[in-house]
PDB file of C-alpha atoms and ligand atoms in Angstrom:
ATOM      1  CA  MET A 279     -55.198  89.915 106.160  1.00 38.00           C
ATOM      2  CA  THR A 280     -56.549  89.485 102.679  1.00 40.00           C
ATOM      3  CA  ALA A 281     -56.196  86.065 101.164  1.00 43.00           C
ATOM      4  CA  GLU A 282     -55.393  86.738  97.518  1.00 45.00           C
ATOM      5  CA  HIS A 283     -57.552  84.710  95.223  1.00 48.00           C
ATOM      6  CA  SER A 284     -55.184  83.997  92.399  1.00 43.00           C
ATOM      7  CA  ALA A 285     -56.614  80.700  91.208  1.00 51.00           C
ATOM      8  CA  GLU A 286     -58.024  80.773  87.716  1.00 59.00           C
ATOM      9  CA  HIS A 287     -61.617  80.069  86.856  1.00 63.00           C
ATOM     10  CA  PRO A 288     -61.950  76.903  84.724  1.00 63.00           C
ATOM     11  CA  GLY A 289     -62.839  79.110  81.726  1.00 71.00           C
ATOM     12  CA  GLY A 290     -59.446  80.812  81.966  1.00 76.00           C
ATOM     13  CA  LEU A 291     -60.898  83.909  83.601  1.00 80.00           C
ATOM     14  CA  PRO A 292     -59.467  85.110  86.894  1.00 80.00           C
ATOM     15  CA  ALA A 293     -61.281  83.783  89.966  1.00 85.00           C
ATOM     16  CA  GLY A 294     -63.845  86.084  91.537  1.00 92.00           C
ATOM     17  CA  PRO A 295     -63.864  87.638  94.973  1.00 97.00           C
ATOM     18  CA  PRO A 296     -64.317  85.610  98.175  1.00 98.00           C
ATOM     19  CA  VAL A 297     -67.927  84.654  98.891  1.00 98.00           C
ATOM     20  CA  ALA A 298     -69.946  85.199 102.086  1.00 98.00           C
ATOM     21  CA  LEU A 299     -73.495  84.095 102.903  1.00 98.00           C
ATOM     22  CA  THR A 300     -76.051  85.957 104.967  1.00 99.00           C
ATOM     23  CA  ILE A 301     -79.022  84.103 106.449  1.00 98.00           C
ATOM     24  CA  ALA A 302     -81.300  87.031 107.216  1.00 98.00           C
ATOM     25  CA  GLY A 303     -84.578  88.876 106.854  1.00 98.00           C
ATOM     26  CA  SER A 304     -85.452  91.468 104.229  1.00 98.00           C
ATOM     27  CA  ASP A 305     -86.007  95.103 105.254  1.00 98.00           C
ATOM     28  CA  SER A 306     -88.154  96.796 102.601  1.00 98.00           C
ATOM     29  CA  GLY A 307     -86.735 100.153 103.697  1.00 97.00           C
ATOM     30  CA  GLY A 308     -83.284  98.910 102.734  1.00 97.00           C
ATOM     31  CA  GLY A 309     -81.638 100.043 105.961  1.00 97.00           C
ATOM     32  CA  ALA A 310     -81.016  96.810 107.854  1.00 97.00           C
ATOM     33  CA  GLY A 311     -81.312  93.062 107.355  1.00 98.00           C
ATOM     34  CA  LEU A 312     -80.057  91.339 104.251  1.00 98.00           C
ATOM     35  CA  GLN A 313     -79.927  94.620 102.324  1.00 98.00           C
ATOM     36  CA  ALA A 314     -77.399  96.029 104.813  1.00 98.00           C
ATOM     37  CA  ASP A 315     -75.453  92.776 104.749  1.00 98.00           C
ATOM     38  CA  LEU A 316     -75.201  92.575 100.963  1.00 98.00           C
ATOM     39  CA  ARG A 317     -74.066  96.149 100.486  1.00 97.00           C
ATOM     40  CA  THR A 318     -71.533  95.763 103.289  1.00 98.00           C
ATOM     41  CA  PHE A 319     -70.170  92.619 101.646  1.00 98.00           C
ATOM     42  CA  THR A 320     -69.836  94.541  98.365  1.00 97.00           C
ATOM     43  CA  ALA A 321     -68.120  97.503 100.015  1.00 97.00           C
ATOM     44  CA  CYS A 322     -65.735  95.071 101.705  1.00 98.00           C
ATOM     45  CA  GLY A 323     -64.812  93.301  98.470  1.00 97.00           C
ATOM     46  CA  VAL A 324     -66.825  90.137  98.992  1.00 98.00           C
ATOM     47  CA  HIS A 325     -69.550  88.565  96.833  1.00 98.00           C
ATOM     48  CA  GLY A 326     -72.716  88.164  98.907  1.00 98.00           C
ATOM     49  CA  CYS A 327     -75.148  85.243  98.743  1.00 98.00           C
ATOM     50  CA  VAL A 328     -78.373  85.229 100.713  1.00 98.00           C
ATOM     51  CA  ALA A 329     -80.819  82.832 102.339  1.00 99.00           C
ATOM     52  CA  VAL A 330     -83.950  84.882 103.081  1.00 98.00           C
ATOM     53  CA  THR A 331     -85.661  83.948 106.354  1.00 98.00           C
ATOM     54  CA  ALA A 332     -88.497  86.480 106.414  1.00 98.00           C
ATOM     55  CA  VAL A 333     -89.924  89.466 104.598  1.00 98.00           C
ATOM     56  CA  THR A 334     -90.542  92.477 106.824  1.00 97.00           C
ATOM     57  CA  VAL A 335     -92.863  95.281 105.763  1.00 97.00           C
ATOM     58  CA  GLN A 336     -90.828  98.159 107.045  1.00 96.00           C
ATOM     59  CA  ASN A 337     -89.849 101.773 106.552  1.00 95.00           C
ATOM     60  CA  SER A 338     -87.912 104.364 108.522  1.00 94.00           C
ATOM     61  CA  VAL A 339     -90.560 104.518 111.269  1.00 94.00           C
ATOM     62  CA  GLY A 340     -91.098 100.837 111.983  1.00 94.00           C
ATOM     63  CA  VAL A 341     -92.118  97.309 111.029  1.00 95.00           C
ATOM     64  CA  THR A 342     -95.802  96.715 110.245  1.00 96.00           C
ATOM     65  CA  ALA A 343     -95.771  93.060 109.170  1.00 96.00           C
ATOM     66  CA  VAL A 344     -93.529  89.993 109.019  1.00 96.00           C
ATOM     67  CA  VAL A 345     -93.997  87.018 106.705  1.00 98.00           C
ATOM     68  CA  GLU A 346     -91.774  84.035 107.387  1.00 98.00           C
ATOM     69  CA  VAL A 347     -90.197  81.900 104.663  1.00 98.00           C
ATOM     70  CA  PRO A 348     -90.859  78.163 105.146  1.00 98.00           C
ATOM     71  CA  PRO A 349     -87.965  76.602 107.133  1.00 98.00           C
ATOM     72  CA  SER A 350     -87.298  74.016 104.411  1.00 98.00           C
ATOM     73  CA  THR A 351     -86.919  76.838 101.855  1.00 98.00           C
ATOM     74  CA  VAL A 352     -84.439  78.620 104.121  1.00 98.00           C
ATOM     75  CA  ALA A 353     -82.405  75.415 104.359  1.00 98.00           C
ATOM     76  CA  GLU A 354     -82.659  74.834 100.586  1.00 98.00           C
ATOM     77  CA  GLN A 355     -81.300  78.296  99.831  1.00 98.00           C
ATOM     78  CA  ILE A 356     -78.278  77.611 102.057  1.00 98.00           C
ATOM     79  CA  ARG A 357     -77.724  74.177 100.511  1.00 98.00           C
ATOM     80  CA  ALA A 358     -78.056  75.508  96.956  1.00 98.00           C
ATOM     81  CA  VAL A 359     -75.459  78.214  97.547  1.00 98.00           C
ATOM     82  CA  VAL A 360     -72.938  76.203  99.530  1.00 98.00           C
ATOM     83  CA  THR A 361     -72.955  73.107  97.323  1.00 98.00           C
ATOM     84  CA  ASP A 362     -72.523  75.057  94.076  1.00 97.00           C
ATOM     85  CA  ILE A 363     -70.880  78.416  94.769  1.00 97.00           C
ATOM     86  CA  GLY A 364     -69.174  77.616  98.070  1.00 97.00           C
ATOM     87  CA  VAL A 365     -68.883  80.148 100.870  1.00 98.00           C
ATOM     88  CA  ALA A 366     -65.868  81.218 102.917  1.00 98.00           C
ATOM     89  CA  ALA A 367     -67.891  82.636 105.838  1.00 98.00           C
ATOM     90  CA  ALA A 368     -71.548  82.896 106.882  1.00 98.00           C
ATOM     91  CA  LYS A 369     -73.659  85.101 109.112  1.00 98.00           C
ATOM     92  CA  THR A 370     -77.111  84.861 110.672  1.00 98.00           C
ATOM     93  CA  GLY A 371     -79.331  87.873 111.336  1.00 98.00           C
ATOM     94  CA  MET A 372     -83.112  87.741 111.805  1.00 98.00           C
ATOM     95  CA  LEU A 373     -84.077  84.074 112.124  1.00 98.00           C
ATOM     96  CA  ALA A 374     -87.726  84.831 112.930  1.00 97.00           C
ATOM     97  CA  SER A 375     -88.911  81.526 114.430  1.00 97.00           C
ATOM     98  CA  ALA A 376     -87.905  78.430 116.357  1.00 97.00           C
ATOM     99  CA  SER A 377     -88.509  76.201 113.340  1.00 97.00           C
ATOM    100  CA  ILE A 378     -86.288  78.340 111.064  1.00 98.00           C
ATOM    101  CA  MET A 379     -83.567  78.220 113.724  1.00 98.00           C
ATOM    102  CA  CYS A 380     -83.724  74.434 113.906  1.00 98.00           C
ATOM    103  CA  ALA A 381     -83.591  74.162 110.102  1.00 98.00           C
ATOM    104  CA  VAL A 382     -80.589  76.518 109.947  1.00 98.00           C
ATOM    105  CA  ALA A 383     -78.755  74.644 112.719  1.00 98.00           C
ATOM    106  CA  GLU A 384     -79.326  71.323 110.978  1.00 98.00           C
ATOM    107  CA  VAL A 385     -78.185  72.466 107.536  1.00 98.00           C
ATOM    108  CA  CYS A 386     -75.137  74.218 109.007  1.00 98.00           C
ATOM    109  CA  ASP A 387     -74.086  70.911 110.584  1.00 98.00           C
ATOM    110  CA  GLU A 388     -74.691  69.118 107.298  1.00 98.00           C
ATOM    111  CA  LEU A 389     -72.607  71.595 105.267  1.00 98.00           C
ATOM    112  CA  GLY A 390     -69.716  72.247 107.656  1.00 98.00           C
ATOM    113  CA  ILE A 391     -70.726  75.754 108.748  1.00 98.00           C
ATOM    114  CA  GLY A 392     -70.148  76.880 112.330  1.00 98.00           C
ATOM    115  CA  ARG A 393     -67.842  76.751 115.312  1.00 97.00           C
ATOM    116  CA  ASP A 394     -64.790  74.549 114.672  1.00 95.00           C
ATOM    117  CA  ARG A 395     -66.064  73.726 111.169  1.00 97.00           C
ATOM    118  CA  VAL A 396     -64.579  74.744 107.804  1.00 97.00           C
ATOM    119  CA  VAL A 397     -66.863  77.778 107.326  1.00 98.00           C
ATOM    120  CA  PRO A 398     -66.958  80.249 110.248  1.00 98.00           C
ATOM    121  CA  LEU A 399     -70.404  81.425 111.376  1.00 98.00           C
ATOM    122  CA  VAL A 400     -71.109  84.871 112.834  1.00 98.00           C
ATOM    123  CA  VAL A 401     -74.343  84.848 114.861  1.00 98.00           C
ATOM    124  CA  ASP A 402     -75.936  88.261 115.338  1.00 98.00           C
ATOM    125  CA  PRO A 403     -78.725  87.386 117.801  1.00 98.00           C
ATOM    126  CA  VAL A 404     -81.358  89.697 116.335  1.00 95.00           C
ATOM    127  CA  ALA A 405     -84.480  89.854 118.524  1.00 93.00           C
ATOM    128  CA  ALA A 406     -86.099  93.210 117.802  1.00 91.00           C
ATOM    129  CA  SER A 407     -85.860  96.187 115.476  1.00 87.00           C
ATOM    130  CA  MET A 408     -84.463  99.437 116.803  1.00 83.00           C
ATOM    131  CA  HIS A 409     -88.060 100.656 117.092  1.00 85.00           C
ATOM    132  CA  GLY A 410     -88.785  97.741 119.415  1.00 87.00           C
ATOM    133  CA  ASN A 411     -90.763  95.686 116.896  1.00 87.00           C
ATOM    134  CA  PRO A 412     -90.215  91.964 117.540  1.00 90.00           C
ATOM    135  CA  LEU A 413     -88.211  90.117 114.873  1.00 94.00           C
ATOM    136  CA  LEU A 414     -88.216  86.841 116.777  1.00 92.00           C
ATOM    137  CA  ALA A 415     -91.313  84.802 117.568  1.00 90.00           C
ATOM    138  CA  GLU A 416     -92.199  84.350 121.213  1.00 86.00           C
ATOM    139  CA  GLY A 417     -90.634  81.178 122.526  1.00 88.00           C
ATOM    140  CA  ALA A 418     -87.839  81.226 119.930  1.00 94.00           C
ATOM    141  CA  LEU A 419     -85.319  82.817 122.276  1.00 94.00           C
ATOM    142  CA  ALA A 420     -84.664  79.509 124.052  1.00 95.00           C
ATOM    143  CA  LEU A 421     -83.853  77.942 120.683  1.00 95.00           C
ATOM    144  CA  LEU A 422     -81.546  80.812 119.768  1.00 96.00           C
ATOM    145  CA  ARG A 423     -79.670  80.073 122.982  1.00 96.00           C
ATOM    146  CA  SER A 424     -79.580  76.291 122.655  1.00 96.00           C
ATOM    147  CA  GLU A 425     -79.247  75.864 118.861  1.00 97.00           C
ATOM    148  CA  LEU A 426     -77.337  78.882 117.563  1.00 98.00           C
ATOM    149  CA  LEU A 427     -75.014  79.963 120.374  1.00 98.00           C
ATOM    150  CA  PRO A 428     -73.107  76.650 120.503  1.00 98.00           C
ATOM    151  CA  ARG A 429     -72.656  76.759 116.712  1.00 98.00           C
ATOM    152  CA  ALA A 430     -71.327  80.328 116.599  1.00 98.00           C
ATOM    153  CA  THR A 431     -67.734  81.048 115.732  1.00 98.00           C
ATOM    154  CA  LEU A 432     -68.507  84.583 116.880  1.00 98.00           C
ATOM    155  CA  LEU A 433     -71.605  85.884 118.710  1.00 98.00           C
ATOM    156  CA  THR A 434     -72.250  89.654 118.443  1.00 98.00           C
ATOM    157  CA  PRO A 435     -74.970  90.741 120.923  1.00 97.00           C
ATOM    158  CA  ASN A 436     -75.828  94.306 121.821  1.00 95.00           C
ATOM    159  CA  LEU A 437     -76.811  95.051 125.418  1.00 94.00           C
ATOM    160  CA  ASP A 438     -80.540  94.462 124.853  1.00 94.00           C
ATOM    161  CA  GLU A 439     -79.737  91.043 123.410  1.00 95.00           C
ATOM    162  CA  VAL A 440     -77.417  90.309 126.371  1.00 96.00           C
ATOM    163  CA  ARG A 441     -80.351  90.994 128.705  1.00 95.00           C
ATOM    164  CA  LEU A 442     -82.623  88.679 126.743  1.00 94.00           C
ATOM    165  CA  LEU A 443     -80.088  85.876 126.384  1.00 96.00           C
ATOM    166  CA  VAL A 444     -78.538  85.730 129.867  1.00 96.00           C
ATOM    167  CA  GLY A 445     -80.644  88.087 131.979  1.00 95.00           C
ATOM    168  CA  LEU A 446     -77.820  90.526 132.747  1.00 96.00           C
ATOM    169  CA  ASP A 447     -78.447  94.247 132.809  1.00 95.00           C
ATOM    170  CA  VAL A 448     -75.125  95.686 131.677  1.00 93.00           C
ATOM    171  CA  GLY A 449     -74.698  99.266 132.825  1.00 89.00           C
ATOM    172  CA  SER A 450     -70.933  99.638 132.895  1.00 86.00           C
ATOM    173  CA  PRO A 451     -67.908  98.455 130.922  1.00 84.00           C
ATOM    174  CA  ALA A 452     -66.982  96.142 133.839  1.00 89.00           C
ATOM    175  CA  GLU A 453     -70.338  94.367 133.509  1.00 93.00           C
ATOM    176  CA  GLN A 454     -69.588  93.710 129.835  1.00 94.00           C
ATOM    177  CA  TYR A 455     -66.893  91.255 131.004  1.00 96.00           C
ATOM    178  CA  GLU A 456     -69.398  89.392 133.167  1.00 97.00           C
ATOM    179  CA  ALA A 457     -71.851  89.254 130.260  1.00 97.00           C
ATOM    180  CA  ALA A 458     -69.156  87.938 127.909  1.00 98.00           C
ATOM    181  CA  ARG A 459     -68.367  85.141 130.388  1.00 98.00           C
ATOM    182  CA  ALA A 460     -72.046  84.208 130.793  1.00 98.00           C
ATOM    183  CA  LEU A 461     -72.604  84.120 127.024  1.00 98.00           C
ATOM    184  CA  HIS A 462     -69.398  82.199 126.364  1.00 98.00           C
ATOM    185  CA  ALA A 463     -70.679  79.456 128.674  1.00 98.00           C
ATOM    186  CA  TRP A 464     -73.414  78.769 126.085  1.00 98.00           C
ATOM    187  CA  GLY A 465     -70.783  77.588 123.617  1.00 98.00           C
ATOM    188  CA  PRO A 466     -69.743  80.228 121.082  1.00 98.00           C
ATOM    189  CA  ARG A 467     -66.004  80.210 120.275  1.00 98.00           C
ATOM    190  CA  TRP A 468     -65.824  84.006 120.603  1.00 98.00           C
ATOM    191  CA  VAL A 469     -68.219  86.591 122.039  1.00 98.00           C
ATOM    192  CA  LEU A 470     -68.242  90.288 121.153  1.00 98.00           C
ATOM    193  CA  VAL A 471     -70.347  92.219 123.678  1.00 97.00           C
ATOM    194  CA  LYS A 472     -71.089  95.527 122.004  1.00 95.00           C
ATOM    195  CA  GLY A 473     -71.217  98.531 124.313  1.00 89.00           C
ATOM    196  CA  GLY A 474     -72.804 100.944 121.864  1.00 78.00           C
ATOM    197  CA  HIS A 475     -75.862 101.414 124.063  1.00 63.00           C
ATOM    198  CA  LEU A 476     -73.835 102.467 127.108  1.00 66.00           C
ATOM    199  CA  GLN A 477     -74.000 106.116 128.072  1.00 59.00           C
ATOM    200  CA  ASP A 478     -70.329 106.976 128.245  1.00 62.00           C
ATOM    201  CA  SER A 479     -68.484 104.609 125.968  1.00 66.00           C
ATOM    202  CA  ALA A 480     -68.732 102.646 122.751  1.00 74.00           C
ATOM    203  CA  HIS A 481     -66.274  99.969 123.809  1.00 90.00           C
ATOM    204  CA  ASP A 482     -66.818  96.443 122.580  1.00 95.00           C
ATOM    205  CA  VAL A 483     -65.396  93.497 124.535  1.00 96.00           C
ATOM    206  CA  LEU A 484     -64.166  90.390 122.707  1.00 98.00           C
ATOM    207  CA  TYR A 485     -63.758  87.199 124.741  1.00 98.00           C
ATOM    208  CA  ASP A 486     -62.500  83.751 123.741  1.00 98.00           C
ATOM    209  CA  GLY A 487     -62.935  82.029 127.110  1.00 98.00           C
ATOM    210  CA  ARG A 488     -59.459  83.076 128.287  1.00 98.00           C
ATOM    211  CA  GLU A 489     -58.653  86.634 127.280  1.00 97.00           C
ATOM    212  CA  PHE A 490     -60.552  89.864 126.882  1.00 97.00           C
ATOM    213  CA  THR A 491     -59.739  92.343 124.142  1.00 97.00           C
ATOM    214  CA  VAL A 492     -61.332  95.780 124.251  1.00 95.00           C
ATOM    215  CA  PHE A 493     -62.064  97.597 121.015  1.00 94.00           C
ATOM    216  CA  THR A 494     -62.534 101.277 121.536  1.00 87.00           C
ATOM    217  CA  GLY A 495     -64.525 103.376 119.152  1.00 76.00           C
ATOM    218  CA  PRO A 496     -65.717 106.946 119.139  1.00 73.00           C
ATOM    219  CA  ARG A 497     -69.210 107.440 120.569  1.00 76.00           C
ATOM    220  CA  LEU A 498     -70.869 109.380 117.778  1.00 78.00           C
ATOM    221  CA  ALA A 499     -74.021 111.374 118.480  1.00 80.00           C
ATOM    222  CA  VAL A 500     -75.691 110.401 115.215  1.00 84.00           C
ATOM    223  CA  PRO A 501     -79.491 110.038 114.999  1.00 86.00           C
ATOM    224  CA  HIS A 502     -79.370 107.648 112.010  1.00 88.00           C
ATOM    225  CA  THR A 503     -78.084 104.262 113.101  1.00 89.00           C
ATOM    226  CA  HIS A 504     -80.523 101.848 111.458  1.00 94.00           C
ATOM    227  CA  GLY A 505     -78.735  98.645 110.478  1.00 95.00           C
ATOM    228  CA  SER A 506     -75.611  99.349 112.501  1.00 94.00           C
ATOM    229  CA  GLY A 507     -75.541  95.928 114.201  1.00 96.00           C
ATOM    230  CA  ASP A 508     -76.118  94.080 110.917  1.00 97.00           C
ATOM    231  CA  THR A 509     -73.460  96.180 109.199  1.00 98.00           C
ATOM    232  CA  LEU A 510     -70.823  95.527 111.866  1.00 97.00           C
ATOM    233  CA  ALA A 511     -71.482  91.774 111.834  1.00 98.00           C
ATOM    234  CA  ALA A 512     -71.455  91.752 108.009  1.00 98.00           C
ATOM    235  CA  ALA A 513     -68.140  93.626 107.813  1.00 98.00           C
ATOM    236  CA  ILE A 514     -66.651  91.123 110.296  1.00 98.00           C
ATOM    237  CA  THR A 515     -68.044  88.254 108.190  1.00 98.00           C
ATOM    238  CA  ALA A 516     -66.537  89.789 105.033  1.00 98.00           C
ATOM    239  CA  ALA A 517     -63.134  90.004 106.707  1.00 98.00           C
ATOM    240  CA  LEU A 518     -63.427  86.352 107.808  1.00 98.00           C
ATOM    241  CA  ALA A 519     -64.304  85.414 104.218  1.00 98.00           C
ATOM    242  CA  ARG A 520     -61.104  87.177 103.143  1.00 98.00           C
ATOM    243  CA  GLY A 521     -59.083  85.035 105.519  1.00 98.00           C
ATOM    244  CA  ALA A 522     -58.743  87.230 108.617  1.00 98.00           C
ATOM    245  CA  ALA A 523     -58.539  85.752 112.121  1.00 98.00           C
ATOM    246  CA  VAL A 524     -61.448  86.697 114.429  1.00 98.00           C
ATOM    247  CA  PRO A 525     -59.690  89.528 116.370  1.00 98.00           C
ATOM    248  CA  ASP A 526     -58.447  91.108 113.121  1.00 98.00           C
ATOM    249  CA  ALA A 527     -61.883  90.722 111.554  1.00 98.00           C
ATOM    250  CA  VAL A 528     -63.477  92.474 114.557  1.00 98.00           C
ATOM    251  CA  SER A 529     -60.947  95.276 114.338  1.00 97.00           C
ATOM    252  CA  TYR A 530     -61.707  95.647 110.614  1.00 97.00           C
ATOM    253  CA  GLY A 531     -65.463  95.631 111.324  1.00 97.00           C
ATOM    254  CA  LYS A 532     -65.095  98.308 114.012  1.00 95.00           C
ATOM    255  CA  ARG A 533     -63.233 100.593 111.629  1.00 95.00           C
ATOM    256  CA  TYR A 534     -65.834 100.003 108.921  1.00 96.00           C
ATOM    257  CA  ILE A 535     -68.842 100.679 111.191  1.00 94.00           C
ATOM    258  CA  ALA A 536     -67.312 103.834 112.690  1.00 92.00           C
ATOM    259  CA  GLN A 537     -67.128 105.331 109.185  1.00 94.00           C
ATOM    260  CA  ALA A 538     -70.552 103.979 108.214  1.00 95.00           C
ATOM    261  CA  ILE A 539     -72.108 105.647 111.291  1.00 93.00           C
ATOM    262  CA  ALA A 540     -70.205 108.875 110.680  1.00 93.00           C
ATOM    263  CA  HIS A 541     -71.688 108.975 107.153  1.00 94.00           C
ATOM    264  CA  ALA A 542     -75.235 107.836 108.096  1.00 95.00           C
ATOM    265  CA  TYR A 543     -77.967 109.707 106.282  1.00 95.00           C
ATOM    266  CA  PRO A 544     -81.614 110.643 106.864  1.00 95.00           C
ATOM    267  CA  LEU A 545     -84.323 108.688 105.081  1.00 95.00           C
ATOM    268  CA  GLY A 546     -88.091 109.071 105.430  1.00 94.00           C
ATOM    269  CA  ALA A 547     -89.646 110.513 108.580  1.00 94.00           C
ATOM    270  CA  GLY A 548     -87.800 108.256 111.021  1.00 94.00           C
ATOM    271  CA  VAL A 549     -84.375 106.743 111.502  1.00 94.00           C
ATOM    272  CA  GLY A 550     -82.006 106.599 108.537  1.00 95.00           C
ATOM    273  CA  PRO A 551     -79.381 103.937 107.818  1.00 96.00           C
ATOM    274  CA  VAL A 552     -75.643 103.771 108.343  1.00 96.00           C
ATOM    275  CA  SER A 553     -73.862 104.317 105.071  1.00 95.00           C
ATOM    276  CA  PRO A 554     -71.497 102.307 102.875  1.00 92.00           C
ATOM    277  CA  PHE A 555     -70.971 105.258 100.543  1.00 92.00           C
ATOM    278  CA  TRP A 556     -67.829 106.524 102.290  1.00 91.00           C
ATOM    279  CA  ARG A 557     -66.195 103.352 100.996  1.00 91.00           C
ATOM    280  CA  LEU A 558     -67.732 103.177  97.535  1.00 88.00           C
ATOM    281  CA  ARG A 559     -67.034 106.721  96.274  1.00 75.00           C
ATOM    282  CA  PRO A 560     -69.115 106.365  93.078  1.00 71.00           C
ATOM    283  CA  ASP A 561     -67.674 109.518  91.570  1.00 73.00           C
TER     284      ASP A 561
HETATM  285  O1  PXL B 104     -81.026  95.414 112.816  1.00 96.69           O
HETATM  286  C1  PXL B 104     -81.613  94.201 113.035  1.00 96.69           C
HETATM  287  C2  PXL B 104     -82.483  93.791 111.892  1.00 96.69           C
HETATM  288  C3  PXL B 104     -82.203  92.634 111.234  1.00 96.69           C
HETATM  289  N1  PXL B 104     -82.959  92.186 110.206  1.00 96.69           N
HETATM  290  C4  PXL B 104     -84.027  92.871 109.788  1.00 96.69           C
HETATM  291  C5  PXL B 104     -84.362  94.059 110.407  1.00 96.69           C
HETATM  292  C6  PXL B 104     -83.580  94.536 111.497  1.00 96.69           C
HETATM  293  C7  PXL B 104     -83.914  95.789 112.163  1.00 96.69           C
HETATM  294  O2  PXL B 104     -84.845  96.456 111.864  1.00 96.69           O
HETATM  295  O3  PXL B 104     -85.410  94.748 109.976  1.00 96.69           O
HETATM  296  C8  PXL B 104     -84.828  92.355 108.661  1.00 96.69           C
END
């Protein structure tokens, strides 16, 4: 599934790794957000670029403040990266506000990012932190639905986000299928309804409007899962940047996140992050 990058750099040096872009918020605790995305990209062999949407003041016990980046600056970061460096895949995480969402949607259209465009876009519809702190302004949910979902190559909601987006309370694997159908009607090319919050299974359901594919994963009783959604979506994005098709990229992401959760570590007094270290082996 890896596209080998054999072309030479103009200076005669070998070309670098594939490039992915995350459009996401900063987590000062380093567990989630753009920090999780960038280290996942690295662990998956992809150079990460970033358009910062917001700065969160955050540690292992929660978020105490959010400062948004001006929408035009978010768009400028994306434009600067894509027009010079070029990106093979992109991902959105915390988009913070309706005006940032509109700016991101507009610049994605301008630069050929999104569903049926040259650069695939993974939309992780982040609405709240795992502690329940809001990461999306009130009133922005409607814009997430109308502006981002139709532009997504792949949408990756967890069950809380399913409830917010389409009002369905998924309590069983069978209801994941219904949720996938309801979300697909909003326009994403693929939907991955993650079942990690279900009691008895950690099955994720991938739907393309015709077929369902179930990805089974072990349900691990690990207390430290901060950044798990970001990390899964980032690993999928990295695989897309390396040339994988969506189902293969999801399969790759599932294997990556299972290991990252298995190696999660404590940090501070609260919830620790999932870990990339199983992959990096510094020693
Ligand atoms: O995990 C979702 C997420 C995304 N982005 C930022 C976050 C979080 C969760 O806390 O802080 C910046």
